Short mmCIF file of C-alpha atoms in Angstrom, two decimals:
data_model
loop_
_atom_site.label_atom_id
_atom_site.label_comp_id
_atom_site.label_asym_id
_atom_site.label_seq_id
_atom_site.Cartn_x
_atom_site.Cartn_y
_atom_site.Cartn_z
CA MET A 615 -67.11 -38.21 -13.14
CA PRO A 616 -63.95 -39.10 -15.09
CA THR A 617 -60.79 -39.62 -13.11
CA SER A 618 -57.65 -37.54 -13.61
CA PRO A 619 -54.22 -38.93 -14.57
CA ARG A 620 -53.02 -37.97 -11.08
CA GLN A 621 -55.67 -40.17 -9.45
CA ILE A 622 -54.86 -43.08 -11.75
CA VAL A 623 -51.14 -42.83 -10.98
CA THR A 624 -51.83 -42.48 -7.24
CA ALA A 625 -53.94 -45.66 -7.22
CA LEU A 626 -51.32 -47.62 -9.14
CA VAL A 627 -48.38 -46.32 -7.07
CA THR A 628 -50.21 -47.29 -3.87
CA THR A 629 -50.96 -50.75 -5.25
CA VAL A 630 -47.41 -51.43 -6.43
CA PHE A 631 -45.93 -50.08 -3.20
CA GLY A 632 -48.09 -52.44 -1.14
CA TYR A 633 -46.92 -55.40 -3.20
CA SER A 634 -43.22 -54.47 -3.22
CA LEU A 635 -43.19 -53.71 0.51
CA MET A 636 -44.56 -57.16 1.30
CA GLN A 637 -42.10 -58.80 -1.09
CA THR A 638 -39.24 -58.25 1.36
CA VAL A 639 -40.96 -57.47 4.67
CA VAL A 640 -40.66 -61.10 5.81
CA VAL A 641 -36.90 -61.27 5.16
CA PRO A 642 -35.82 -59.77 8.53
CA ALA A 643 -38.31 -62.04 10.34
CA LEU A 644 -37.24 -65.41 8.87
CA GLY A 645 -35.26 -66.38 11.95
CA LEU A 646 -38.14 -65.38 14.22
CA LEU A 647 -40.63 -67.34 12.10
CA THR A 648 -38.39 -70.41 12.26
CA ARG A 649 -38.42 -70.30 16.06
CA GLU A 650 -42.06 -69.38 16.66
CA LEU A 651 -43.48 -71.87 14.16
CA ARG A 652 -41.11 -74.54 15.47
CA THR A 653 -39.76 -75.43 12.07
CA THR A 654 -36.36 -75.72 10.38
CA PRO A 655 -34.41 -73.15 8.34
CA ALA A 656 -34.97 -75.33 5.26
CA TRP A 657 -38.74 -75.10 5.64
CA SER A 658 -38.71 -71.40 6.56
CA ALA A 659 -36.79 -70.68 3.34
CA TRP A 660 -39.95 -71.79 1.52
CA ILE A 661 -41.69 -68.71 2.88
CA LEU A 662 -39.70 -66.84 0.22
CA SER A 663 -39.40 -69.61 -2.37
CA ALA A 664 -43.13 -70.39 -2.48
CA PHE A 665 -43.88 -66.71 -3.12
CA LEU A 666 -41.33 -66.54 -5.95
CA LEU A 667 -42.51 -69.75 -7.59
CA SER A 668 -46.15 -68.71 -7.44
CA SER A 669 -45.29 -65.28 -8.86
CA ALA A 670 -43.36 -66.81 -11.74
CA VAL A 671 -46.20 -69.14 -12.69
CA LEU A 672 -49.14 -66.76 -12.29
CA THR A 673 -47.79 -63.43 -13.58
CA PRO A 674 -47.70 -64.11 -17.34
CA LEU A 675 -51.09 -65.82 -17.14
CA LEU A 676 -52.67 -62.90 -15.27
CA GLY A 677 -51.01 -60.41 -17.62
CA ARG A 678 -52.60 -62.20 -20.58
CA LEU A 679 -55.99 -62.24 -18.83
CA GLY A 680 -55.65 -58.48 -18.38
CA ASP A 681 -54.94 -58.02 -22.09
CA LEU A 682 -57.98 -60.16 -22.95
CA TYR A 683 -60.63 -59.10 -20.44
CA GLY A 684 -59.54 -55.75 -19.05
CA LYS A 685 -56.66 -54.74 -16.80
CA ARG A 686 -58.75 -53.19 -14.02
CA ARG A 687 -61.02 -56.22 -13.72
CA VAL A 688 -58.07 -58.58 -13.37
CA MET A 689 -56.23 -56.26 -10.97
CA VAL A 690 -59.27 -56.08 -8.68
CA GLY A 691 -59.39 -59.88 -8.61
CA VAL A 692 -55.66 -60.10 -7.90
CA LEU A 693 -55.89 -57.62 -5.01
CA ALA A 694 -58.85 -59.50 -3.53
CA ALA A 695 -56.89 -62.77 -3.63
CA TYR A 696 -53.85 -60.98 -2.21
CA ALA A 697 -55.85 -59.68 0.75
CA VAL A 698 -57.16 -63.19 1.43
CA GLY A 699 -53.60 -64.56 1.27
CA MET A 700 -52.40 -61.92 3.73
CA ALA A 701 -55.23 -62.66 6.14
CA GLY A 702 -54.47 -66.37 5.89
CA ALA A 703 -50.81 -65.74 6.70
CA ALA A 704 -51.68 -63.57 9.71
CA LEU A 705 -53.83 -66.40 11.08
CA ALA A 706 -51.44 -69.26 10.19
CA GLN A 707 -50.83 -71.77 12.97
CA ASP A 708 -47.99 -73.73 11.39
CA ILE A 709 -45.43 -73.48 8.60
CA ALA A 710 -47.58 -75.39 6.10
CA GLN A 711 -50.44 -72.91 6.44
CA LEU A 712 -48.06 -69.97 6.11
CA ILE A 713 -46.46 -71.40 2.95
CA ALA A 714 -49.91 -72.03 1.45
CA ALA A 715 -50.85 -68.41 2.15
CA ARG A 716 -47.62 -67.22 0.51
CA VAL A 717 -48.53 -69.20 -2.63
CA VAL A 718 -51.79 -67.23 -2.84
CA GLN A 719 -49.91 -63.97 -2.25
CA GLY A 720 -47.63 -64.68 -5.22
CA ALA A 721 -50.39 -63.57 -7.58
CA ALA A 722 -49.65 -59.99 -6.54
CA LEU A 723 -46.58 -59.67 -8.77
CA ALA A 724 -49.07 -59.30 -11.63
CA VAL A 725 -50.00 -55.81 -10.39
CA VAL A 726 -46.71 -54.50 -11.81
CA PRO A 727 -47.24 -55.46 -15.49
CA LEU A 728 -50.96 -54.70 -15.20
CA SER A 729 -50.10 -51.21 -13.90
CA MET A 730 -47.78 -50.59 -16.85
CA ALA A 731 -50.49 -51.67 -19.28
CA ILE A 732 -53.07 -49.43 -17.58
CA LEU A 733 -50.72 -46.45 -17.75
CA ARG A 734 -50.19 -47.04 -21.45
CA GLU A 735 -53.95 -47.08 -22.04
CA ALA A 736 -55.00 -44.23 -19.77
CA LEU A 737 -52.26 -41.58 -19.83
CA PRO A 738 -51.29 -39.10 -22.54
CA ARG A 739 -48.02 -39.94 -24.24
CA GLN A 740 -46.14 -36.97 -22.77
CA ARG A 741 -46.79 -38.21 -19.23
CA LEU A 742 -46.27 -41.91 -19.87
CA ALA A 743 -42.50 -42.20 -19.43
CA SER A 744 -42.36 -40.35 -16.11
CA ALA A 745 -45.36 -42.26 -14.76
CA MET A 746 -43.84 -45.60 -15.75
CA GLY A 747 -40.58 -44.52 -14.15
CA LEU A 748 -42.37 -43.58 -10.93
CA VAL A 749 -44.25 -46.88 -10.71
CA SER A 750 -41.06 -48.83 -11.50
CA GLY A 751 -39.14 -46.87 -8.89
CA ILE A 752 -41.77 -47.66 -6.28
CA VAL A 753 -41.06 -51.37 -6.82
CA GLY A 754 -37.47 -50.92 -5.66
CA ALA A 755 -38.22 -48.33 -3.00
CA GLY A 756 -40.97 -50.50 -1.52
CA ALA A 757 -38.66 -53.51 -1.41
CA GLY A 758 -36.09 -51.47 0.53
CA ALA A 759 -38.74 -50.06 2.86
CA GLY A 760 -39.92 -53.61 3.51
CA LEU A 761 -36.56 -54.47 5.06
CA VAL A 762 -36.93 -51.57 7.51
CA VAL A 763 -40.62 -52.06 8.26
CA GLY A 764 -40.17 -55.80 8.67
CA GLY A 765 -37.40 -55.26 11.20
CA LEU A 766 -39.42 -52.72 13.19
CA LEU A 767 -42.59 -54.82 13.35
CA ALA A 768 -40.70 -58.03 14.13
CA ASP A 769 -38.64 -56.29 16.83
CA ARG A 770 -41.48 -54.35 18.48
CA LEU A 771 -44.69 -56.32 17.91
CA SER A 772 -45.23 -59.73 16.31
CA TRP A 773 -44.55 -61.33 12.95
CA ARG A 774 -48.33 -61.57 12.44
CA TYR A 775 -48.50 -57.79 12.11
CA LEU A 776 -46.39 -58.06 8.95
CA PHE A 777 -49.33 -59.72 7.23
CA VAL A 778 -51.98 -57.59 8.94
CA LEU A 779 -50.22 -54.60 7.37
CA GLY A 780 -50.22 -56.37 4.00
CA ALA A 781 -53.95 -57.09 4.20
CA LEU A 782 -54.72 -53.43 5.03
CA LEU A 783 -52.61 -52.18 2.14
CA ALA A 784 -54.29 -54.64 -0.23
CA LEU A 785 -57.77 -53.48 0.81
CA ILE A 786 -56.81 -49.80 0.47
CA SER A 787 -55.38 -50.47 -2.97
CA LEU A 788 -58.48 -52.43 -3.97
CA GLY A 789 -60.71 -49.48 -3.11
CA MET A 790 -58.53 -46.98 -4.97
CA VAL A 791 -58.26 -49.13 -8.09
CA ALA A 792 -62.02 -49.80 -8.16
CA ARG A 793 -62.78 -46.09 -7.79
CA TRP A 794 -60.09 -44.34 -9.85
CA VAL A 795 -58.77 -46.70 -12.51
CA PRO A 796 -60.87 -46.60 -15.70
CA ARG A 797 -62.37 -49.80 -17.08
CA GLY A 798 -60.37 -49.58 -20.29
CA GLU A 799 -61.08 -51.58 -23.37
CA ARG A 800 -60.46 -55.16 -24.37
CA ALA A 801 -57.26 -54.69 -26.33
CA ALA A 802 -56.48 -58.24 -27.41
CA SER A 803 -58.45 -60.75 -29.41
CA GLY A 804 -58.46 -64.52 -29.17
CA GLY A 805 -58.62 -66.73 -26.11
CA LEU A 806 -56.50 -67.87 -23.23
CA ASP A 807 -53.61 -70.14 -24.16
CA VAL A 808 -54.14 -72.78 -21.46
CA PRO A 809 -51.62 -75.35 -22.79
CA GLY A 810 -48.97 -72.63 -23.19
CA SER A 811 -49.67 -71.29 -19.71
CA LEU A 812 -49.36 -74.79 -18.25
CA LEU A 813 -46.06 -75.50 -20.02
CA LEU A 814 -44.61 -72.11 -19.06
CA GLY A 815 -45.63 -72.56 -15.44
CA LEU A 816 -44.21 -76.08 -15.18
CA SER A 817 -40.92 -75.10 -16.82
CA LEU A 818 -40.50 -72.14 -14.47
CA VAL A 819 -41.33 -74.27 -11.44
CA ALA A 820 -38.72 -76.86 -12.49
CA VAL A 821 -35.94 -74.29 -13.01
CA LEU A 822 -36.71 -72.17 -9.94
CA LEU A 823 -37.07 -75.24 -7.75
CA ALA A 824 -33.64 -76.42 -8.90
CA LEU A 825 -32.16 -72.99 -8.16
CA THR A 826 -33.72 -72.68 -4.70
CA GLN A 827 -32.93 -76.25 -3.64
CA GLY A 828 -29.49 -76.53 -5.26
CA PRO A 829 -27.54 -75.48 -2.14
CA SER A 830 -29.28 -78.04 0.09
CA TRP A 831 -29.65 -80.93 -2.38
CA GLY A 832 -26.29 -80.40 -4.09
CA TRP A 833 -25.82 -78.76 -7.50
CA SER A 834 -24.58 -81.99 -9.07
CA SER A 835 -27.26 -84.17 -7.47
CA ALA A 836 -29.65 -86.15 -9.67
CA PRO A 837 -32.79 -84.25 -8.53
CA VAL A 838 -31.30 -80.82 -9.30
CA LEU A 839 -29.85 -81.86 -12.67
CA GLY A 840 -33.12 -83.60 -13.49
CA LEU A 841 -35.12 -80.48 -12.71
CA PHE A 842 -32.89 -78.34 -14.94
CA ALA A 843 -33.26 -80.88 -17.75
CA LEU A 844 -37.03 -81.03 -17.26
CA GLY A 845 -37.25 -77.24 -17.36
CA ALA A 846 -35.29 -77.13 -20.62
CA LEU A 847 -37.46 -79.83 -22.21
CA LEU A 848 -40.69 -78.11 -21.17
CA ALA A 849 -39.39 -74.77 -22.49
CA ALA A 850 -38.55 -76.38 -25.84
CA ALA A 851 -42.02 -77.94 -26.00
CA LEU A 852 -43.51 -74.53 -25.19
CA LEU A 853 -41.71 -72.86 -28.09
CA VAL A 854 -42.87 -75.57 -30.50
CA LEU A 855 -46.46 -75.21 -29.29
CA GLU A 856 -46.49 -71.39 -29.37
CA ARG A 857 -45.31 -71.25 -32.99
CA ARG A 858 -48.50 -73.04 -34.01
CA ARG A 859 -51.07 -71.04 -32.04
CA SER A 860 -52.76 -67.85 -33.16
CA ASP A 861 -53.57 -66.91 -29.54
CA ALA A 862 -50.16 -67.82 -28.11
CA LEU A 863 -49.25 -66.61 -24.64
CA ILE A 864 -45.69 -66.03 -25.92
CA ASP A 865 -45.12 -64.49 -29.33
CA VAL A 866 -41.98 -66.43 -30.31
CA ALA A 867 -41.04 -63.93 -33.02
CA GLU A 868 -41.40 -61.11 -30.48
CA LEU A 869 -39.36 -63.00 -27.90
CA THR A 870 -36.50 -63.68 -30.31
CA ASP A 871 -36.54 -60.13 -31.66
CA ARG A 872 -33.19 -58.62 -30.65
CA PRO A 873 -34.51 -55.61 -28.69
CA MET A 874 -37.02 -57.71 -26.75
CA LEU A 875 -34.45 -60.40 -26.01
CA ALA A 876 -31.98 -57.74 -24.82
CA THR A 877 -34.67 -56.16 -22.64
CA HIS A 878 -35.47 -59.48 -20.93
CA LEU A 879 -31.75 -60.23 -20.49
CA ALA A 880 -31.27 -56.80 -18.92
CA ALA A 881 -34.11 -57.55 -16.48
CA LEU A 882 -32.51 -60.87 -15.53
CA LEU A 883 -29.12 -59.22 -14.94
CA PHE A 884 -30.72 -56.46 -12.90
CA GLY A 885 -32.56 -58.98 -10.71
CA ALA A 886 -29.34 -60.90 -10.04
CA GLY A 887 -27.29 -57.79 -9.24
CA SER A 888 -29.95 -56.40 -6.89
CA TYR A 889 -30.07 -59.53 -4.76
CA PHE A 890 -26.32 -59.50 -4.15
CA PHE A 891 -26.92 -56.29 -2.20
CA TYR A 892 -30.14 -57.49 -0.55
CA VAL A 893 -28.16 -60.39 0.92
CA ALA A 894 -24.78 -58.75 1.57
CA ILE A 895 -25.57 -55.38 3.16
CA PRO A 896 -28.01 -56.55 5.89
CA LEU A 897 -25.75 -59.51 6.72
CA PHE A 898 -22.64 -57.31 6.95
CA ALA A 899 -24.46 -54.76 9.10
CA GLN A 900 -25.87 -57.30 11.58
CA GLN A 901 -22.75 -59.43 11.89
CA GLN A 902 -20.58 -58.89 14.94
CA PRO A 903 -17.14 -57.73 13.75
CA GLY A 904 -15.07 -60.78 12.91
CA PRO A 905 -11.30 -61.28 13.12
CA ASP A 906 -10.82 -59.09 10.05
CA GLY A 907 -13.28 -56.43 11.26
CA ALA A 908 -16.12 -57.33 8.88
CA GLY A 909 -19.45 -56.28 10.38
CA PHE A 910 -21.05 -53.53 12.44
CA GLY A 911 -23.02 -55.56 15.01
CA ALA A 912 -26.09 -53.46 14.20
CA SER A 913 -29.77 -54.28 14.77
CA VAL A 914 -32.14 -55.50 12.07
CA THR A 915 -33.67 -52.03 11.87
CA VAL A 916 -30.31 -50.29 11.42
CA ALA A 917 -29.37 -52.81 8.75
CA GLY A 918 -32.48 -51.87 6.79
CA LEU A 919 -31.85 -48.15 7.28
CA LEU A 920 -28.42 -48.52 5.69
CA MET A 921 -30.18 -49.40 2.43
CA LEU A 922 -32.84 -46.70 2.69
CA PRO A 923 -30.97 -43.86 0.87
CA GLY A 924 -30.34 -46.16 -2.07
CA MET A 925 -33.97 -47.18 -2.16
CA LEU A 926 -35.18 -43.59 -1.95
CA ALA A 927 -32.89 -42.65 -4.85
CA ILE A 928 -34.74 -45.11 -7.07
CA ILE A 929 -37.88 -42.97 -7.30
CA PRO A 930 -36.48 -39.68 -8.72
CA ALA A 931 -34.11 -41.64 -10.96
CA GLY A 932 -36.99 -43.62 -12.42
CA MET A 933 -38.96 -40.46 -13.06
CA ALA A 934 -35.99 -38.97 -14.94
CA VAL A 935 -36.10 -41.70 -17.59
CA GLY A 936 -38.55 -39.79 -19.77
CA ARG A 937 -36.44 -36.64 -19.84
CA ILE A 938 -33.25 -38.55 -20.59
CA SER A 939 -34.97 -40.49 -23.37
CA GLU A 940 -36.30 -37.29 -24.97
CA ALA A 941 -32.92 -35.56 -24.74
CA PHE A 942 -30.91 -38.48 -26.11
CA SER A 943 -32.66 -41.77 -26.96
CA SER A 944 -34.51 -44.62 -25.25
CA ARG A 945 -31.41 -46.77 -24.89
CA TRP A 946 -29.41 -44.31 -22.76
CA PRO A 947 -31.30 -44.52 -19.43
CA LEU A 948 -30.69 -48.28 -19.37
CA ALA A 949 -26.98 -47.94 -20.14
CA ILE A 950 -26.44 -45.06 -17.70
CA GLY A 951 -28.33 -46.94 -15.00
CA PHE A 952 -26.18 -50.05 -15.31
CA LEU A 953 -23.06 -47.87 -15.42
CA ALA A 954 -24.04 -46.16 -12.15
CA MET A 955 -24.71 -49.56 -10.59
CA ALA A 956 -21.29 -50.79 -11.72
CA ALA A 957 -19.54 -47.71 -10.31
CA GLY A 958 -21.32 -47.93 -6.95
CA SER A 959 -20.60 -51.67 -6.73
CA ALA A 960 -16.90 -51.15 -7.42
CA LEU A 961 -16.62 -48.41 -4.81
CA ILE A 962 -18.35 -50.43 -2.09
CA ALA A 963 -16.21 -53.46 -2.98
CA MET A 964 -13.10 -51.39 -2.36
CA ALA A 965 -14.41 -49.62 0.78
CA HIS A 966 -17.22 -50.92 3.00
CA GLY A 967 -15.81 -50.70 6.51
CA ALA A 968 -17.76 -47.60 7.58
CA TYR A 969 -21.46 -46.77 7.68
CA TRP A 970 -21.07 -43.90 5.22
CA HIS A 971 -19.56 -46.20 2.62
CA HIS A 972 -22.80 -48.19 2.48
CA LEU A 973 -25.02 -45.12 2.60
CA VAL A 974 -23.23 -43.24 -0.19
CA PHE A 975 -22.11 -46.03 -2.49
CA TYR A 976 -25.37 -47.96 -2.28
CA GLY A 977 -27.05 -44.63 -3.00
CA MET A 978 -25.25 -44.69 -6.35
CA VAL A 979 -26.46 -48.24 -6.92
CA GLY A 980 -30.00 -47.12 -6.09
CA THR A 981 -29.83 -44.26 -8.59
CA GLY A 982 -28.74 -46.66 -11.30
CA SER A 983 -31.44 -49.13 -10.27
CA GLY A 984 -34.11 -46.47 -10.70
CA LEU A 985 -32.94 -45.70 -14.22
CA VAL A 986 -32.91 -49.38 -15.17
CA MET A 987 -36.32 -50.06 -13.65
CA GLY A 988 -37.84 -47.04 -15.32
CA ALA A 989 -36.28 -47.81 -18.70
CA LEU A 990 -37.42 -51.44 -19.01
CA PRO A 991 -41.22 -50.87 -19.25
CA LYS A 992 -40.69 -47.92 -21.59
CA LEU A 993 -38.55 -50.04 -23.90
CA ILE A 994 -41.22 -52.74 -23.88
CA ALA A 995 -43.90 -50.17 -24.71
CA ASP A 996 -41.79 -49.16 -27.72
CA ILE A 997 -41.43 -52.76 -28.89
CA VAL A 998 -44.83 -54.44 -28.49
CA PRO A 999 -48.31 -53.41 -29.65
CA PRO A 1000 -50.78 -52.24 -26.96
CA ALA A 1001 -52.64 -55.57 -27.06
CA ARG A 1002 -49.60 -57.38 -25.61
CA THR A 1003 -48.38 -54.81 -23.08
CA GLY A 1004 -49.53 -56.73 -19.99
CA THR A 1005 -48.19 -60.05 -21.24
CA ALA A 1006 -44.79 -58.66 -22.30
CA ASN A 1007 -44.28 -56.77 -19.04
CA GLY A 1008 -45.28 -59.90 -17.16
CA LEU A 1009 -42.57 -61.92 -18.90
CA ASN A 1010 -40.05 -59.16 -18.20
CA ASN A 1011 -40.90 -59.26 -14.51
CA ILE A 1012 -40.47 -63.02 -14.56
CA ALA A 1013 -36.99 -62.57 -16.07
CA ARG A 1014 -36.16 -60.24 -13.16
CA THR A 1015 -37.59 -62.74 -10.66
CA VAL A 1016 -35.47 -65.56 -12.09
CA GLY A 1017 -32.45 -63.26 -11.93
CA GLY A 1018 -33.24 -62.55 -8.28
CA VAL A 1019 -33.30 -66.26 -7.48
CA VAL A 1020 -29.98 -66.76 -9.29
CA GLY A 1021 -28.41 -63.80 -7.48
CA SER A 1022 -29.65 -64.89 -4.05
CA GLN A 1023 -28.38 -68.45 -4.54
CA LEU A 1024 -24.99 -67.28 -5.81
CA ALA A 1025 -24.73 -64.96 -2.82
CA ALA A 1026 -25.60 -67.81 -0.46
CA ALA A 1027 -22.94 -69.99 -2.10
CA VAL A 1028 -20.26 -67.31 -1.70
CA ILE A 1029 -21.19 -66.76 1.95
CA ALA A 1030 -21.20 -70.51 2.66
CA SER A 1031 -17.81 -71.00 1.04
CA GLY A 1032 -16.38 -68.01 2.90
CA SER A 1033 -17.47 -69.34 6.28
CA GLY A 1034 -16.66 -72.94 5.44
CA GLY A 1035 -20.27 -73.90 6.13
CA ARG A 1036 -19.77 -73.26 9.86
CA ALA A 1037 -21.60 -70.85 12.16
CA VAL A 1038 -18.73 -68.37 12.19
CA ALA A 1039 -18.31 -64.80 11.06
CA VAL A 1040 -18.37 -64.35 7.30
CA PRO A 1041 -14.95 -63.01 6.27
CA ASP A 1042 -14.54 -59.64 4.64
CA SER A 1043 -13.24 -61.32 1.48
CA ALA A 1044 -16.65 -62.96 0.91
CA PHE A 1045 -18.44 -59.60 1.05
CA THR A 1046 -15.85 -58.12 -1.30
CA ILE A 1047 -16.50 -60.92 -3.80
CA LEU A 1048 -20.27 -60.30 -3.62
CA PHE A 1049 -19.87 -56.59 -4.33
CA TRP A 1050 -17.49 -57.28 -7.24
CA LEU A 1051 -19.96 -59.84 -8.62
CA ALA A 1052 -22.68 -57.19 -8.52
CA GLY A 1053 -20.35 -54.85 -10.43
CA GLY A 1054 -19.58 -57.52 -13.01
CA VAL A 1055 -23.25 -58.20 -13.61
CA ALA A 1056 -23.86 -54.46 -14.05
CA VAL A 1057 -21.04 -54.28 -16.63
CA LEU A 1058 -22.78 -57.05 -18.57
CA GLY A 1059 -25.92 -54.91 -18.39
CA VAL A 1060 -24.03 -51.99 -19.92
CA ALA A 1061 -22.93 -54.28 -22.76
CA VAL A 1062 -26.50 -55.46 -23.39
CA SER A 1063 -28.08 -51.99 -23.31
CA PRO A 1064 -27.23 -50.84 -26.87
CA TYR A 1065 -29.20 -53.78 -28.28
CA ALA A 1066 -32.43 -52.82 -26.47
CA VAL A 1067 -33.26 -50.16 -29.05
CA ARG A 1068 -36.65 -48.86 -30.06
CA VAL A 1069 -38.44 -51.02 -32.58
CA LEU A 1070 -42.01 -50.12 -33.41
CA ARG A 1071 -44.22 -53.14 -34.05
CA THR A 1072 -47.44 -52.71 -36.03
CA VAL A 1073 -48.39 -56.33 -36.48
CA PRO A 1074 -51.58 -57.01 -34.49
CA ALA A 1075 -51.49 -59.59 -31.70
#
């Protein structure tokens, strides 16, 4: 019996929600994990960094495998590995085992580009934009919900239940995808670009490792500068290699095409701007009011709830992308989204001393985020042929991941400079700078948006 579009979308929304929830659910529990696993803050930071590095390396490779051998087949394999990684984390006895489990879990980022590719194959064109917007919105909404759920589970039960929940969600998603998502067809020809995948993975590891370790090693230290240089050299070698291959993982002409380049730059800016808020709002909420009154002294759970309206706004905004695109053009949802993010950032920078400021102004940021997240996969679908949908969306998600690492490290640097590196209250001026930085990044996104225009490509992959 053939499945309906509603069943397909339900399976993919559930899958993406499970991934995005677990992306941030460990954030409120980092301090608890540091104590219970008897480790240091430097090692506990790798609980996040290992996940990001693994995601960056595996996502484009898994997206290409989906284009070559079928999206559903690859997604089922990813979800199975994800469930194993979650079970391993729940049973971890030390920090090394937990980090190893997080490396396995990093494969799950691939469910986002694979979902976009499945939607493009399985849904009628008139339903595609709203479905892509819904799935994109779930990424942001799930990340926000993870902050709340993580706080509740860590406060009331045990950190191990964070990963038990992740394993259950992975198994539920696996069953729904296996039952409701159609097999699809092999859209791409050629083979797997192993050398290109290896060079891309190593270059991303070098750059992201430099970004994550920069604050502790020193930005001007030889290891950090060496890693940046190594990443640049590997990226240059990758471009040279990919120009010569017929089955290249990265289509260099596609990557340097102005709309595609603008779309990836928009994803990077969005990732950076989002993480300013992920760092600043929970920290402000949980901090005991300092000499200048900065902070609410709230619990972890309340800190997450402050972000919830903004996260909930992402879903309807993402679903509105199709209607806005039809009424105007494909470029407008992206521009309007960044504009709403800039406005909300400016307002919260000027006024953030009351709970309602965060609830209302971050709600504006969330609305803009939904439009941006919904617009990006639609713009990619307009640019690339169907045979490269999974790969192109995978690279776009990597751009957003890199942006998130940049944003989180910049936020950490601002907080450290504001507190003088001491265990004292972060001054209000540091939070104000973070919110203005988020607004500035969003303004750059507005400037980039007109260049991410629709370009139909008919050249086969």
